[in-house]
Amino acid sequence: MDSPLETISRFRLAEAKLPEVKKVEFQAEIRIFQSERGWHTFYVDQLINGYLISEIDGRAKYSGEYGNAAESVLKQERDRERLLLSAGFPMIRSYFESLRVGPDGNCGYVNSIRHALQKYPSPAVPLPREIIL
């Protein structure tokens, strides 16, 4: 289920009509196996062109007001991020502030996507959705 920020990001990306963006999957499932810990199933906010992960986060989740201490949330987030990066998926994180469109018409979130697609070219072979590390 999309959060309000994910919905805004979806709108910003569609509005930008970036020619580099060929396909966007929302809440895409990626499974990673570690011999010492078994399978992990992750649902990433956006999977762009089958390899670039875009995560959109509200800062409230780090405040502890939703039940989990900020330290625990950060640790879980970093563990998840390390596994996804180890599996070969580049990742960018965006926050509410980057979703705003400035007076010049620029949107930090869209610029981040454009930059990441230039920095991390599409792999020659599609990345698998089930990975054994």
Short mmCIF file of N, CA and C in Angstrom, two decimals:
data_model
loop_
_atom_site.label_atom_id
_atom_site.label_comp_id
_atom_site.label_asym_id
_atom_site.label_seq_id
_atom_site.Cartn_x
_atom_site.Cartn_y
_atom_site.Cartn_z
N MET A 1 0.84 -1.18 0.00
CA MET A 1 0.00 0.00 0.00
C MET A 1 0.89 1.25 0.00
N ASP A 2 0.59 2.17 -0.86
CA ASP A 2 1.37 3.40 -0.97
C ASP A 2 1.11 4.32 0.22
N SER A 3 2.18 4.97 0.66
CA SER A 3 2.04 6.04 1.63
C SER A 3 1.71 7.31 0.85
N PRO A 4 1.25 8.36 1.51
CA PRO A 4 1.00 9.62 0.79
C PRO A 4 2.26 10.12 0.06
N LEU A 5 3.43 9.96 0.68
CA LEU A 5 4.66 10.41 0.03
C LEU A 5 4.96 9.59 -1.22
N GLU A 6 4.70 8.30 -1.17
CA GLU A 6 4.92 7.46 -2.34
C GLU A 6 3.97 7.86 -3.48
N THR A 7 2.76 8.23 -3.13
CA THR A 7 1.80 8.69 -4.14
C THR A 7 2.29 9.97 -4.79
N ILE A 8 2.78 10.90 -3.99
CA ILE A 8 3.32 12.16 -4.53
C ILE A 8 4.51 11.86 -5.44
N SER A 9 5.39 10.97 -5.00
CA SER A 9 6.58 10.65 -5.82
C SER A 9 6.16 10.02 -7.14
N ARG A 10 5.15 9.19 -7.10
CA ARG A 10 4.64 8.55 -8.33
C ARG A 10 4.15 9.63 -9.30
N PHE A 11 3.42 10.61 -8.77
CA PHE A 11 2.93 11.71 -9.58
C PHE A 11 4.09 12.53 -10.15
N ARG A 12 5.08 12.85 -9.31
CA ARG A 12 6.23 13.65 -9.78
C ARG A 12 6.98 12.95 -10.90
N LEU A 13 7.16 11.65 -10.75
CA LEU A 13 7.89 10.89 -11.77
C LEU A 13 7.11 10.83 -13.08
N ALA A 14 5.81 10.62 -13.00
CA ALA A 14 4.98 10.59 -14.21
C ALA A 14 4.96 11.96 -14.88
N GLU A 15 4.86 12.99 -14.08
CA GLU A 15 4.82 14.36 -14.59
C GLU A 15 6.12 14.74 -15.30
N ALA A 16 7.25 14.23 -14.80
CA ALA A 16 8.56 14.58 -15.35
C ALA A 16 8.80 13.96 -16.73
N LYS A 17 8.17 12.82 -17.00
CA LYS A 17 8.32 12.14 -18.30
C LYS A 17 9.79 11.98 -18.68
N LEU A 18 10.58 11.46 -17.75
CA LEU A 18 12.01 11.26 -18.03
C LEU A 18 12.17 10.17 -19.09
N PRO A 19 12.88 10.47 -20.18
CA PRO A 19 13.04 9.45 -21.23
C PRO A 19 13.86 8.26 -20.74
N GLU A 20 14.68 8.46 -19.70
CA GLU A 20 15.51 7.36 -19.17
C GLU A 20 14.67 6.33 -18.41
N VAL A 21 13.49 6.72 -17.96
CA VAL A 21 12.63 5.82 -17.19
C VAL A 21 11.76 5.02 -18.15
N LYS A 22 12.05 3.73 -18.22
CA LYS A 22 11.32 2.84 -19.13
C LYS A 22 10.18 2.12 -18.44
N LYS A 23 10.39 1.82 -17.14
CA LYS A 23 9.40 1.03 -16.40
C LYS A 23 9.55 1.34 -14.91
N VAL A 24 8.42 1.47 -14.22
CA VAL A 24 8.43 1.67 -12.77
C VAL A 24 7.48 0.66 -12.16
N GLU A 25 8.00 -0.10 -11.20
CA GLU A 25 7.18 -1.04 -10.45
C GLU A 25 7.06 -0.52 -9.04
N PHE A 26 5.86 -0.55 -8.50
CA PHE A 26 5.62 -0.06 -7.15
C PHE A 26 5.42 -1.24 -6.21
N GLN A 27 6.01 -1.14 -5.03
CA GLN A 27 5.98 -2.21 -4.03
C GLN A 27 6.49 -3.52 -4.65
N ALA A 28 7.59 -3.42 -5.37
CA ALA A 28 8.18 -4.59 -6.04
C ALA A 28 8.81 -5.52 -5.00
N GLU A 29 8.58 -6.80 -5.17
CA GLU A 29 9.11 -7.81 -4.24
C GLU A 29 10.50 -8.27 -4.67
N ILE A 30 11.41 -8.28 -3.69
CA ILE A 30 12.76 -8.81 -3.90
C ILE A 30 13.04 -9.74 -2.73
N ARG A 31 13.49 -10.97 -3.05
CA ARG A 31 13.81 -11.96 -2.00
C ARG A 31 15.30 -12.24 -2.02
N ILE A 32 15.88 -12.24 -0.82
CA ILE A 32 17.32 -12.46 -0.68
C ILE A 32 17.54 -13.55 0.35
N PHE A 33 18.41 -14.51 -0.01
CA PHE A 33 18.72 -15.61 0.90
C PHE A 33 20.13 -15.42 1.46
N GLN A 34 20.23 -15.53 2.79
CA GLN A 34 21.53 -15.55 3.48
C GLN A 34 21.63 -16.89 4.19
N SER A 35 22.76 -17.56 4.05
CA SER A 35 22.89 -18.90 4.65
C SER A 35 22.67 -18.88 6.15
N GLU A 36 23.11 -17.84 6.83
CA GLU A 36 22.98 -17.81 8.29
C GLU A 36 21.62 -17.32 8.78
N ARG A 37 20.83 -16.68 7.91
CA ARG A 37 19.56 -16.11 8.37
C ARG A 37 18.35 -16.47 7.51
N GLY A 38 18.56 -17.24 6.44
CA GLY A 38 17.44 -17.66 5.60
C GLY A 38 16.97 -16.57 4.64
N TRP A 39 15.72 -16.72 4.22
CA TRP A 39 15.15 -15.81 3.24
C TRP A 39 14.65 -14.52 3.88
N HIS A 40 14.84 -13.42 3.17
CA HIS A 40 14.29 -12.11 3.54
C HIS A 40 13.45 -11.67 2.35
N THR A 41 12.25 -11.21 2.61
CA THR A 41 11.40 -10.69 1.55
C THR A 41 11.22 -9.19 1.77
N PHE A 42 11.55 -8.41 0.76
CA PHE A 42 11.45 -6.96 0.85
C PHE A 42 10.51 -6.45 -0.24
N TYR A 43 9.75 -5.44 0.11
CA TYR A 43 8.92 -4.73 -0.87
C TYR A 43 9.47 -3.32 -0.96
N VAL A 44 10.06 -3.01 -2.10
CA VAL A 44 10.67 -1.69 -2.27
C VAL A 44 9.63 -0.73 -2.83
N ASP A 45 9.72 0.53 -2.41
CA ASP A 45 8.72 1.52 -2.82
C ASP A 45 8.62 1.61 -4.34
N GLN A 46 9.76 1.76 -4.99
CA GLN A 46 9.77 1.84 -6.45
C GLN A 46 10.99 1.10 -6.98
N LEU A 47 10.78 0.33 -8.01
CA LEU A 47 11.88 -0.32 -8.72
C LEU A 47 11.85 0.23 -10.14
N ILE A 48 12.86 1.03 -10.46
CA ILE A 48 12.88 1.75 -11.73
C ILE A 48 13.77 0.99 -12.71
N ASN A 49 13.21 0.71 -13.88
CA ASN A 49 13.91 -0.02 -14.95
C ASN A 49 14.44 -1.37 -14.49
N GLY A 50 13.81 -1.93 -13.47
CA GLY A 50 14.15 -3.27 -13.02
C GLY A 50 15.40 -3.38 -12.17
N TYR A 51 16.03 -2.24 -11.83
CA TYR A 51 17.27 -2.35 -11.04
C TYR A 51 17.51 -1.22 -10.04
N LEU A 52 16.98 -0.03 -10.26
CA LEU A 52 17.22 1.08 -9.36
C LEU A 52 16.10 1.17 -8.33
N ILE A 53 16.45 1.05 -7.06
CA ILE A 53 15.47 1.13 -5.98
C ILE A 53 15.37 2.58 -5.53
N SER A 54 14.14 3.05 -5.43
CA SER A 54 13.86 4.37 -4.88
C SER A 54 12.97 4.19 -3.66
N GLU A 55 13.46 4.64 -2.52
CA GLU A 55 12.71 4.58 -1.27
C GLU A 55 12.30 5.99 -0.87
N ILE A 56 11.06 6.16 -0.50
CA ILE A 56 10.52 7.45 -0.09
C ILE A 56 10.14 7.33 1.38
N ASP A 57 10.75 8.15 2.22
CA ASP A 57 10.51 8.04 3.65
C ASP A 57 10.04 9.34 4.25
N GLY A 58 9.11 9.21 5.19
CA GLY A 58 8.73 10.35 6.01
C GLY A 58 9.62 10.34 7.24
N ARG A 59 9.93 11.48 7.74
CA ARG A 59 10.82 11.57 8.91
C ARG A 59 10.12 11.13 10.20
N ALA A 60 8.80 11.06 10.20
CA ALA A 60 8.07 10.68 11.41
C ALA A 60 8.42 9.27 11.86
N LYS A 61 8.78 8.40 10.93
CA LYS A 61 9.09 7.03 11.32
C LYS A 61 10.33 6.94 12.21
N TYR A 62 11.15 7.99 12.21
CA TYR A 62 12.35 8.02 13.04
C TYR A 62 12.09 8.66 14.40
N SER A 63 10.88 9.14 14.62
CA SER A 63 10.58 9.87 15.85
C SER A 63 10.21 8.96 17.02
N GLY A 64 9.85 7.72 16.72
CA GLY A 64 9.43 6.80 17.77
C GLY A 64 7.94 6.87 18.06
N GLU A 65 7.23 7.79 17.45
CA GLU A 65 5.81 7.94 17.75
C GLU A 65 4.94 6.82 17.18
N TYR A 66 5.51 5.98 16.31
CA TYR A 66 4.74 4.88 15.74
C TYR A 66 5.08 3.53 16.38
N GLY A 67 5.66 3.57 17.58
CA GLY A 67 5.87 2.34 18.33
C GLY A 67 7.29 1.83 18.40
N ASN A 68 8.08 2.03 17.36
CA ASN A 68 9.45 1.54 17.38
C ASN A 68 10.41 2.68 17.67
N ALA A 69 11.38 2.39 18.51
CA ALA A 69 12.39 3.40 18.82
C ALA A 69 13.18 3.74 17.56
N ALA A 70 13.58 4.99 17.46
CA ALA A 70 14.31 5.45 16.28
C ALA A 70 15.54 4.60 16.01
N GLU A 71 16.25 4.23 17.05
CA GLU A 71 17.46 3.42 16.89
C GLU A 71 17.14 2.07 16.24
N SER A 72 16.05 1.46 16.64
CA SER A 72 15.63 0.18 16.07
C SER A 72 15.22 0.34 14.61
N VAL A 73 14.48 1.39 14.31
CA VAL A 73 14.05 1.66 12.93
C VAL A 73 15.26 1.85 12.04
N LEU A 74 16.22 2.64 12.50
CA LEU A 74 17.42 2.90 11.70
C LEU A 74 18.23 1.63 11.47
N LYS A 75 18.37 0.80 12.50
CA LYS A 75 19.12 -0.44 12.36
C LYS A 75 18.45 -1.36 11.34
N GLN A 76 17.14 -1.53 11.44
CA GLN A 76 16.42 -2.38 10.49
C GLN A 76 16.54 -1.84 9.06
N GLU A 77 16.44 -0.53 8.95
CA GLU A 77 16.55 0.10 7.63
C GLU A 77 17.94 -0.11 7.03
N ARG A 78 18.97 0.05 7.84
CA ARG A 78 20.35 -0.14 7.35
C ARG A 78 20.63 -1.59 6.99
N ASP A 79 20.13 -2.53 7.81
CA ASP A 79 20.31 -3.95 7.49
C ASP A 79 19.65 -4.29 6.15
N ARG A 80 18.45 -3.80 5.95
CA ARG A 80 17.71 -4.02 4.71
C ARG A 80 18.47 -3.41 3.53
N GLU A 81 18.93 -2.19 3.71
CA GLU A 81 19.66 -1.49 2.65
C GLU A 81 20.94 -2.23 2.28
N ARG A 82 21.68 -2.70 3.28
CA ARG A 82 22.93 -3.44 3.01
C ARG A 82 22.66 -4.70 2.20
N LEU A 83 21.61 -5.43 2.54
CA LEU A 83 21.28 -6.65 1.79
C LEU A 83 20.92 -6.33 0.34
N LEU A 84 20.10 -5.31 0.14
CA LEU A 84 19.69 -4.95 -1.22
C LEU A 84 20.88 -4.46 -2.05
N LEU A 85 21.77 -3.68 -1.44
CA LEU A 85 22.97 -3.22 -2.13
C LEU A 85 23.89 -4.40 -2.45
N SER A 86 24.03 -5.32 -1.50
CA SER A 86 24.87 -6.51 -1.72
C SER A 86 24.33 -7.38 -2.85
N ALA A 87 23.02 -7.33 -3.04
CA ALA A 87 22.40 -8.12 -4.12
C ALA A 87 22.54 -7.43 -5.48
N GLY A 88 23.12 -6.21 -5.50
CA GLY A 88 23.38 -5.54 -6.76
C GLY A 88 22.41 -4.43 -7.14
N PHE A 89 21.51 -4.08 -6.24
CA PHE A 89 20.54 -3.03 -6.52
C PHE A 89 21.02 -1.69 -5.99
N PRO A 90 21.32 -0.72 -6.86
CA PRO A 90 21.62 0.62 -6.35
C PRO A 90 20.33 1.21 -5.75
N MET A 91 20.51 2.11 -4.79
CA MET A 91 19.34 2.64 -4.08
C MET A 91 19.50 4.13 -3.82
N ILE A 92 18.40 4.83 -3.94
CA ILE A 92 18.37 6.22 -3.50
C ILE A 92 17.25 6.37 -2.48
N ARG A 93 17.44 7.29 -1.56
CA ARG A 93 16.41 7.60 -0.55
C ARG A 93 16.00 9.04 -0.71
N SER A 94 14.72 9.26 -0.62
CA SER A 94 14.19 10.62 -0.72
C SER A 94 13.25 10.88 0.45
N TYR A 95 13.14 12.14 0.79
CA TYR A 95 12.27 12.58 1.88
C TYR A 95 11.31 13.63 1.34
N PHE A 96 10.34 14.01 2.16
CA PHE A 96 9.30 14.93 1.74
C PHE A 96 9.85 16.18 1.07
N GLU A 97 10.88 16.75 1.66
CA GLU A 97 11.42 18.01 1.14
C GLU A 97 11.82 17.90 -0.33
N SER A 98 12.33 16.75 -0.73
CA SER A 98 12.80 16.59 -2.11
C SER A 98 11.64 16.45 -3.11
N LEU A 99 10.43 16.23 -2.61
CA LEU A 99 9.27 16.07 -3.49
C LEU A 99 8.66 17.41 -3.90
N ARG A 100 9.08 18.46 -3.25
CA ARG A 100 8.56 19.79 -3.57
C ARG A 100 9.13 20.27 -4.90
N VAL A 101 8.31 21.00 -5.62
CA VAL A 101 8.75 21.61 -6.88
C VAL A 101 9.11 23.06 -6.56
N GLY A 102 10.33 23.44 -6.90
CA GLY A 102 10.81 24.78 -6.61
C GLY A 102 10.25 25.80 -7.59
N PRO A 103 10.48 27.07 -7.30
CA PRO A 103 10.01 28.14 -8.18
C PRO A 103 10.57 28.03 -9.60
N ASP A 104 11.72 27.38 -9.72
CA ASP A 104 12.34 27.20 -11.04
C ASP A 104 11.78 25.98 -11.78
N GLY A 105 10.82 25.27 -11.14
CA GLY A 105 10.21 24.11 -11.77
C GLY A 105 10.95 22.81 -11.51
N ASN A 106 12.06 22.89 -10.79
CA ASN A 106 12.84 21.68 -10.50
C ASN A 106 12.31 20.96 -9.27
N CYS A 107 12.45 19.65 -9.31
CA CYS A 107 12.05 18.79 -8.19
C CYS A 107 13.28 17.96 -7.81
N GLY A 108 13.73 18.07 -6.58
CA GLY A 108 14.91 17.34 -6.13
C GLY A 108 14.79 15.84 -6.31
N TYR A 109 13.60 15.30 -6.06
CA TYR A 109 13.38 13.87 -6.22
C TYR A 109 13.61 13.44 -7.68
N VAL A 110 13.02 14.17 -8.61
CA VAL A 110 13.18 13.85 -10.03
C VAL A 110 14.64 13.98 -10.45
N ASN A 111 15.30 15.02 -9.96
CA ASN A 111 16.72 15.20 -10.27
C ASN A 111 17.55 14.04 -9.73
N SER A 112 17.19 13.53 -8.55
CA SER A 112 17.91 12.38 -7.96
C SER A 112 17.74 11.14 -8.82
N ILE A 113 16.54 10.92 -9.31
CA ILE A 113 16.29 9.76 -10.18
C ILE A 113 17.11 9.89 -11.45
N ARG A 114 17.07 11.05 -12.07
CA ARG A 114 17.82 11.29 -13.32
C ARG A 114 19.31 11.04 -13.08
N HIS A 115 19.84 11.61 -12.01
CA HIS A 115 21.27 11.46 -11.70
C HIS A 115 21.62 9.99 -11.45
N ALA A 116 20.80 9.28 -10.68
CA ALA A 116 21.08 7.88 -10.37
C ALA A 116 21.06 7.01 -11.62
N LEU A 117 20.14 7.28 -12.54
CA LEU A 117 20.09 6.50 -13.77
C LEU A 117 21.31 6.75 -14.64
N GLN A 118 21.87 7.96 -14.56
CA GLN A 118 23.11 8.25 -15.30
C GLN A 118 24.31 7.61 -14.62
N LYS A 119 24.32 7.65 -13.29
CA LYS A 119 25.44 7.11 -12.53
C LYS A 119 25.48 5.58 -12.56
N TYR A 120 24.31 4.96 -12.51
CA TYR A 120 24.21 3.49 -12.49
C TYR A 120 23.49 3.03 -13.76
N PRO A 121 24.22 2.81 -14.84
CA PRO A 121 23.56 2.38 -16.08
C PRO A 121 22.86 1.03 -15.91
N SER A 122 21.90 0.83 -16.74
CA SER A 122 21.13 -0.41 -16.71
C SER A 122 22.05 -1.61 -16.89
N PRO A 123 21.89 -2.65 -16.05
CA PRO A 123 22.73 -3.84 -16.22
C PRO A 123 22.45 -4.55 -17.54
N ALA A 124 23.47 -5.23 -18.06
CA ALA A 124 23.33 -5.94 -19.33
C ALA A 124 22.30 -7.07 -19.22
N VAL A 125 22.22 -7.67 -18.04
CA VAL A 125 21.28 -8.76 -17.80
C VAL A 125 20.34 -8.31 -16.69
N PRO A 126 19.04 -8.52 -16.83
CA PRO A 126 18.12 -8.10 -15.77
C PRO A 126 18.49 -8.73 -14.43
N LEU A 127 18.35 -7.94 -13.36
CA LEU A 127 18.65 -8.47 -12.03
C LEU A 127 17.55 -9.42 -11.60
N PRO A 128 17.93 -10.55 -11.01
CA PRO A 128 16.91 -11.51 -10.54
C PRO A 128 16.18 -10.95 -9.33
N ARG A 129 14.99 -11.44 -9.09
CA ARG A 129 14.20 -11.01 -7.93
C ARG A 129 14.39 -11.94 -6.75
N GLU A 130 15.05 -13.07 -6.99
CA GLU A 130 15.43 -13.97 -5.90
C GLU A 130 16.92 -14.16 -5.99
N ILE A 131 17.61 -13.77 -4.92
CA ILE A 131 19.07 -13.76 -4.93
C ILE A 131 19.59 -14.56 -3.73
N ILE A 132 20.60 -15.36 -3.98
CA ILE A 132 21.27 -16.08 -2.90
C ILE A 132 22.63 -15.44 -2.72
N LEU A 133 22.86 -14.89 -1.54
CA LEU A 133 24.16 -14.25 -1.26
C LEU A 133 25.14 -15.24 -0.68
#
